[in-house]
Amino acid sequence: TAAEPDTSGPVSPDTEPVTADPEPESPADRKTEMNTSLHSGDITRLKPCRHGMMLYLRNDRYVGRSLDLYGEFSEGEVELFRQLIRPGDVVVEAGANLGAHTVFLARTVGTSGAVVAYEPQRFIHQILSANVALNELTNVHTRQAALGKTPGRTMIPVFDYQQTYNFGGVSMTGRQNGELVPVETIDGLSLPRVRLIKADVEGMEADVIAGGRETIRRLRPVLYVENDRREKSPELIRMIQELDYRLWWHLPPLFNPQNFTGNPENVFGTIVSVNLLCLPREVASNISGLREVTGPEDDWRVR
């Protein structure tokens, strides 16, 4: 039985970076790290994980920490994707981060399929590209850009990656300083086919959907979008329902007792990710174990 959902962690990620130095490692920590990591620097570590070799940020609070301790990240999402995609499928991933799910998606769709993975943070995009290369995933197209409503540019903050922070929870809203990166649209890709659109973009999910309306109407892909911000939820739900989709809440816990490293310690408690699984209404679906969204004001916390 999954733990009760919590509103901390990934469901409320847009906080300021921690400026204190990370806690020093003990000799025991260093010995364990040397036994499990192929590389460990001040910023990154490299180790074998469930879906392949992964380079990750050693001071990331959620994605990096999960890969470090468990050799996987949010495996509950992966289990859902496993039921949705097949060899030859095309996947668009908005907010791919360092590729914890990209690697699985690319292996599953195979060389006859493709994954278009967007990550606007320059250094995170470089790690994403490294993981794609390390795992020899020639079917992945990485793009250092954001997906949005209209083409343009947006400001992306630059971080000190030696500090502890949730680098997978960076919002682009209201940023005045940083680096300018392109904004593209799903419709601008002119895709001949797409099976899954996955969006985890810290409150900008509605913009991603708005920039892909024509593609969604034409190709009717499965949509899997983060929806953890109460003030933005009604707009996002309304927009997807107006595209004639049915929606279900999907709340995978961060900790998986059957994790890759066999680590029984749950450092994430009851923290979950808050997502919407969205299927075209005309497609016959037999969804069990998930609660269907009733309307724009529906809240994942209310059962």
Coordinates of C-alpha atoms in Angstrom, one line a residue:
T1 CA 0.0 0.0 0.0
A2 CA 1.4 3.4 -1.0
A3 CA 2.1 5.9 1.8
E4 CA -0.3 8.8 2.3
P5 CA 0.6 11.7 -0.1
D6 CA 2.6 14.6 1.3
T7 CA 2.8 18.1 0.0
S8 CA 6.6 18.5 0.6
G9 CA 9.4 17.8 -1.7
P10 CA 8.8 17.5 -5.5
V11 CA 5.2 18.7 -5.2
S12 CA 6.4 22.2 -4.1
P13 CA 9.8 22.5 -5.6
D14 CA 10.3 26.2 -6.4
T15 CA 12.4 27.3 -3.5
E16 CA 15.6 29.3 -3.3
P17 CA 18.9 27.5 -3.4
V18 CA 20.5 26.5 -0.1
T19 CA 23.6 28.5 0.4
A20 CA 25.1 26.5 3.2
D21 CA 27.9 24.1 2.3
P22 CA 26.8 20.5 2.1
E23 CA 27.6 18.4 5.2
P24 CA 31.1 16.8 5.0
E25 CA 31.2 13.1 4.2
S26 CA 32.6 10.8 6.8
P27 CA 35.2 8.2 5.8
A28 CA 32.5 5.5 5.9
D29 CA 30.4 7.5 3.4
R30 CA 33.4 7.9 1.1
K31 CA 34.2 4.1 1.4
T32 CA 30.6 3.3 0.4
E33 CA 30.7 5.8 -2.4
M34 CA 33.9 4.3 -3.8
N35 CA 32.4 0.8 -3.7
T36 CA 29.3 1.9 -5.7
S37 CA 30.4 4.8 -7.9
L38 CA 32.6 4.6 -11.0
H39 CA 33.2 8.3 -10.6
S40 CA 32.7 10.9 -7.9
G41 CA 33.6 14.5 -8.2
D42 CA 32.6 17.7 -6.5
I43 CA 29.5 18.0 -8.6
T44 CA 28.7 14.7 -10.3
R45 CA 28.7 11.0 -9.7
L46 CA 28.5 8.1 -12.1
K47 CA 27.1 4.6 -11.3
P48 CA 25.2 1.7 -12.8
C49 CA 21.4 2.1 -12.2
R50 CA 18.3 0.1 -13.0
H51 CA 18.0 1.3 -16.6
G52 CA 21.6 2.0 -17.4
M53 CA 24.7 3.9 -16.5
M54 CA 23.7 7.3 -15.0
L55 CA 25.7 10.5 -14.4
Y56 CA 23.9 12.6 -11.8
L57 CA 24.3 15.6 -9.5
R58 CA 25.5 14.5 -6.1
N59 CA 23.9 17.4 -4.3
D60 CA 20.4 17.2 -5.9
R61 CA 17.8 16.7 -3.3
Y62 CA 15.5 14.3 -5.1
V63 CA 16.6 13.0 -8.5
G64 CA 20.3 12.8 -7.7
R65 CA 19.7 11.5 -4.2
S66 CA 17.3 8.8 -5.4
L67 CA 19.7 7.6 -8.0
D68 CA 22.5 7.6 -5.5
L69 CA 20.6 5.7 -2.8
Y70 CA 18.3 3.5 -4.9
G71 CA 19.7 3.4 -8.4
E72 CA 16.4 4.6 -9.8
F73 CA 14.0 7.6 -9.7
S74 CA 10.2 7.5 -9.4
E75 CA 10.0 4.0 -10.6
G76 CA 6.2 4.2 -10.2
E77 CA 6.1 6.4 -13.3
V78 CA 8.3 4.0 -15.2
E79 CA 5.9 1.2 -14.4
L80 CA 3.1 3.2 -15.9
F81 CA 5.1 4.1 -19.0
R82 CA 5.8 0.4 -19.5
Q83 CA 2.1 -0.1 -20.1
L84 CA 1.8 2.8 -22.5
I85 CA 4.6 2.6 -25.0
R86 CA 6.0 0.0 -27.4
P87 CA 8.9 -0.3 -29.9
G88 CA 8.5 2.2 -32.7
D89 CA 6.7 4.8 -30.7
V90 CA 7.7 8.5 -30.6
V91 CA 7.8 10.3 -27.2
V92 CA 8.2 14.0 -26.5
E93 CA 9.6 14.8 -23.0
A94 CA 9.4 18.3 -21.7
G95 CA 11.6 18.8 -18.7
A96 CA 13.7 15.7 -19.2
N97 CA 16.2 16.8 -16.5
L98 CA 19.3 14.5 -16.5
G99 CA 17.4 11.7 -18.3
A100 CA 16.4 9.4 -15.4
H101 CA 13.3 8.5 -17.4
T102 CA 14.6 9.3 -20.8
V103 CA 16.9 6.3 -20.8
F104 CA 14.1 3.9 -20.0
L105 CA 11.8 5.6 -22.6
A106 CA 14.5 5.4 -25.3
R107 CA 15.3 1.7 -24.6
T108 CA 11.6 0.8 -24.7
V109 CA 10.7 2.6 -28.0
G110 CA 13.9 1.2 -29.6
T111 CA 15.8 2.2 -32.7
S112 CA 12.5 2.2 -34.7
G113 CA 11.1 4.9 -32.3
A114 CA 12.4 8.2 -31.0
V115 CA 12.5 10.4 -28.0
V116 CA 12.7 14.2 -28.2
A117 CA 14.0 15.3 -24.8
Y118 CA 13.9 19.0 -23.8
E119 CA 15.9 20.3 -21.0
P120 CA 16.6 24.1 -20.8
Q121 CA 19.2 24.2 -18.0
R122 CA 22.5 24.2 -19.8
F123 CA 24.5 22.1 -17.4
I124 CA 21.6 19.7 -16.7
H125 CA 21.2 19.4 -20.5
Q126 CA 24.9 18.5 -20.8
I127 CA 24.4 15.7 -18.2
L128 CA 21.3 14.5 -20.1
S129 CA 23.3 14.3 -23.3
A130 CA 26.1 12.5 -21.4
N131 CA 23.6 9.9 -20.2
V132 CA 22.2 9.5 -23.7
A133 CA 25.8 8.9 -25.0
L134 CA 26.8 6.6 -22.2
N135 CA 23.9 4.4 -22.9
E136 CA 24.4 4.6 -26.7
L137 CA 20.8 5.8 -27.3
T138 CA 21.0 6.9 -30.9
N139 CA 17.2 7.4 -31.0
V140 CA 17.2 10.4 -28.6
H141 CA 17.2 14.0 -29.8
T142 CA 18.2 16.2 -26.9
R143 CA 17.4 19.9 -27.1
Q144 CA 18.6 22.7 -24.8
A145 CA 15.3 24.6 -25.1
A146 CA 12.0 24.9 -23.3
L147 CA 8.6 23.8 -24.7
G148 CA 5.9 26.5 -24.4
K149 CA 2.9 28.2 -25.9
T150 CA 4.7 30.2 -28.6
P151 CA 8.2 30.3 -30.0
G152 CA 10.5 32.8 -28.4
R153 CA 13.1 32.9 -25.6
T154 CA 13.0 32.6 -21.8
M155 CA 15.4 33.2 -19.0
I156 CA 16.9 30.2 -17.2
P157 CA 18.7 30.6 -13.9
V158 CA 22.3 29.5 -13.4
F159 CA 23.1 27.6 -10.2
D160 CA 26.1 26.7 -8.1
Y161 CA 25.9 22.9 -8.6
Q162 CA 28.1 22.3 -5.6
Q163 CA 25.2 23.5 -3.4
T164 CA 22.3 21.4 -2.2
Y165 CA 19.1 22.1 -4.2
N166 CA 16.2 20.5 -6.0
F167 CA 17.6 21.0 -9.5
G168 CA 14.7 19.1 -11.0
G169 CA 12.3 21.8 -9.7
V170 CA 13.4 25.0 -11.3
S171 CA 10.6 27.3 -12.4
M172 CA 11.1 29.7 -15.3
T173 CA 8.3 32.0 -14.2
G174 CA 9.3 35.6 -13.4
R175 CA 13.1 35.1 -13.9
Q176 CA 15.0 38.3 -14.5
N177 CA 18.6 36.9 -14.4
G178 CA 20.3 33.9 -16.0
E179 CA 20.8 32.6 -19.5
L180 CA 18.4 33.1 -22.4
V181 CA 17.3 29.8 -24.1
P182 CA 14.9 29.2 -27.0
V183 CA 11.3 28.3 -26.5
E184 CA 9.8 25.9 -29.0
T185 CA 6.4 24.4 -29.4
I186 CA 5.3 20.8 -30.0
D187 CA 3.3 22.0 -33.0
G188 CA 6.5 23.4 -34.4
L189 CA 8.0 19.9 -34.5
S190 CA 5.5 18.8 -37.2
L191 CA 5.6 15.3 -36.0
P192 CA 4.1 12.5 -38.2
R193 CA 3.3 10.5 -35.1
V194 CA 3.6 10.7 -31.3
R195 CA 2.5 8.2 -28.7
L196 CA 3.3 10.0 -25.5
I197 CA 3.8 13.6 -24.4
K198 CA 5.4 13.8 -21.0
A199 CA 5.6 17.3 -19.3
D200 CA 7.3 18.1 -16.0
V201 CA 8.0 21.8 -16.3
E202 CA 7.2 23.3 -12.9
G203 CA 3.9 25.0 -13.4
M204 CA 4.3 25.6 -17.2
E205 CA 2.5 22.4 -18.3
A206 CA -0.5 24.3 -19.6
D207 CA 1.8 26.3 -21.9
V208 CA 3.3 23.1 -23.2
I209 CA -0.2 21.7 -24.0
A210 CA -1.3 25.0 -25.6
G211 CA 1.7 24.9 -27.9
G212 CA 0.8 21.4 -29.0
R213 CA -3.0 21.7 -29.4
E214 CA -2.9 20.9 -33.2
T215 CA -0.6 18.0 -32.7
I216 CA -2.8 16.6 -29.9
R217 CA -6.0 17.0 -31.9
R218 CA -4.3 15.4 -35.0
L219 CA -2.4 12.5 -33.4
R220 CA -4.3 11.9 -30.1
P221 CA -1.3 10.9 -27.9
V222 CA -1.3 9.9 -24.3
L223 CA -0.5 12.9 -22.1
Y224 CA 1.3 12.6 -18.8
V225 CA 1.7 15.9 -17.1
E226 CA 2.8 17.1 -13.6
N227 CA 0.0 19.0 -11.8
D228 CA 1.2 19.9 -8.3
R229 CA 0.4 23.6 -8.1
R230 CA -3.1 24.2 -6.9
E231 CA -3.4 27.7 -8.4
K232 CA -2.6 26.4 -11.9
S233 CA -4.5 23.1 -11.7
P234 CA -7.9 24.3 -12.9
E235 CA -6.6 25.9 -16.1
L236 CA -4.5 22.8 -16.9
I237 CA -7.4 20.3 -16.3
R238 CA -9.9 22.4 -18.2
M239 CA -7.5 22.7 -21.2
I240 CA -6.9 19.0 -21.5
Q241 CA -10.6 18.1 -21.0
E242 CA -11.5 20.6 -23.7
L243 CA -9.3 18.5 -26.0
D244 CA -11.7 15.6 -25.3
Y245 CA -9.5 13.6 -22.9
R246 CA -10.3 11.7 -19.7
L247 CA -7.9 12.4 -16.8
W248 CA -6.8 10.4 -13.8
W249 CA -4.6 11.3 -10.8
H250 CA -1.3 9.4 -10.7
L251 CA 0.6 9.8 -7.4
P252 CA 3.7 7.6 -7.4
P253 CA 5.7 7.6 -4.2
L254 CA 9.4 8.5 -4.5
F255 CA 10.5 5.5 -2.4
N256 CA 10.1 2.1 -4.0
P257 CA 10.6 -0.8 -1.5
Q258 CA 11.7 -3.0 -4.4
N259 CA 14.4 -0.5 -5.5
F260 CA 17.4 -1.5 -7.7
T261 CA 20.0 -1.3 -4.9
G262 CA 17.8 -3.2 -2.4
N263 CA 18.1 -0.3 0.1
P264 CA 15.4 -0.6 2.7
E265 CA 15.8 2.9 4.2
N266 CA 13.1 5.3 3.1
V267 CA 14.6 8.8 3.2
F268 CA 11.6 10.3 1.3
G269 CA 8.9 9.4 3.7
T270 CA 5.4 9.8 2.1
I271 CA 6.5 12.2 -0.6
V272 CA 4.8 11.6 -3.9
S273 CA 4.9 13.2 -7.4
V274 CA 1.5 14.6 -8.5
N275 CA 0.7 13.8 -12.1
L276 CA -2.2 13.5 -14.5
L277 CA -2.6 10.5 -16.8
C278 CA -4.7 11.7 -19.8
L279 CA -6.2 9.4 -22.4
P280 CA -8.3 10.4 -25.5
R281 CA -12.0 9.9 -24.7
E282 CA -12.5 7.9 -27.9
V283 CA -10.0 5.2 -26.8
A284 CA -11.4 2.3 -24.8
S285 CA -9.6 2.3 -21.4
N286 CA -9.7 0.1 -18.4
I287 CA -7.9 2.1 -15.7
S288 CA -7.9 0.6 -12.2
G289 CA -6.4 1.9 -9.0
L290 CA -6.4 5.5 -10.1
R291 CA -9.1 8.2 -9.3
E292 CA -10.6 9.9 -12.3
V293 CA -10.6 13.7 -12.4
T294 CA -14.2 15.0 -12.2
G295 CA -13.5 18.6 -13.4
P296 CA -11.3 21.6 -13.2
E297 CA -11.7 22.1 -9.5
D298 CA -10.9 18.5 -8.6
D299 CA -8.0 18.3 -6.1
W300 CA -5.7 15.3 -5.7
R301 CA -5.8 15.7 -1.9
V302 CA -9.6 15.1 -1.8
R303 CA -10.7 11.5 -2.1

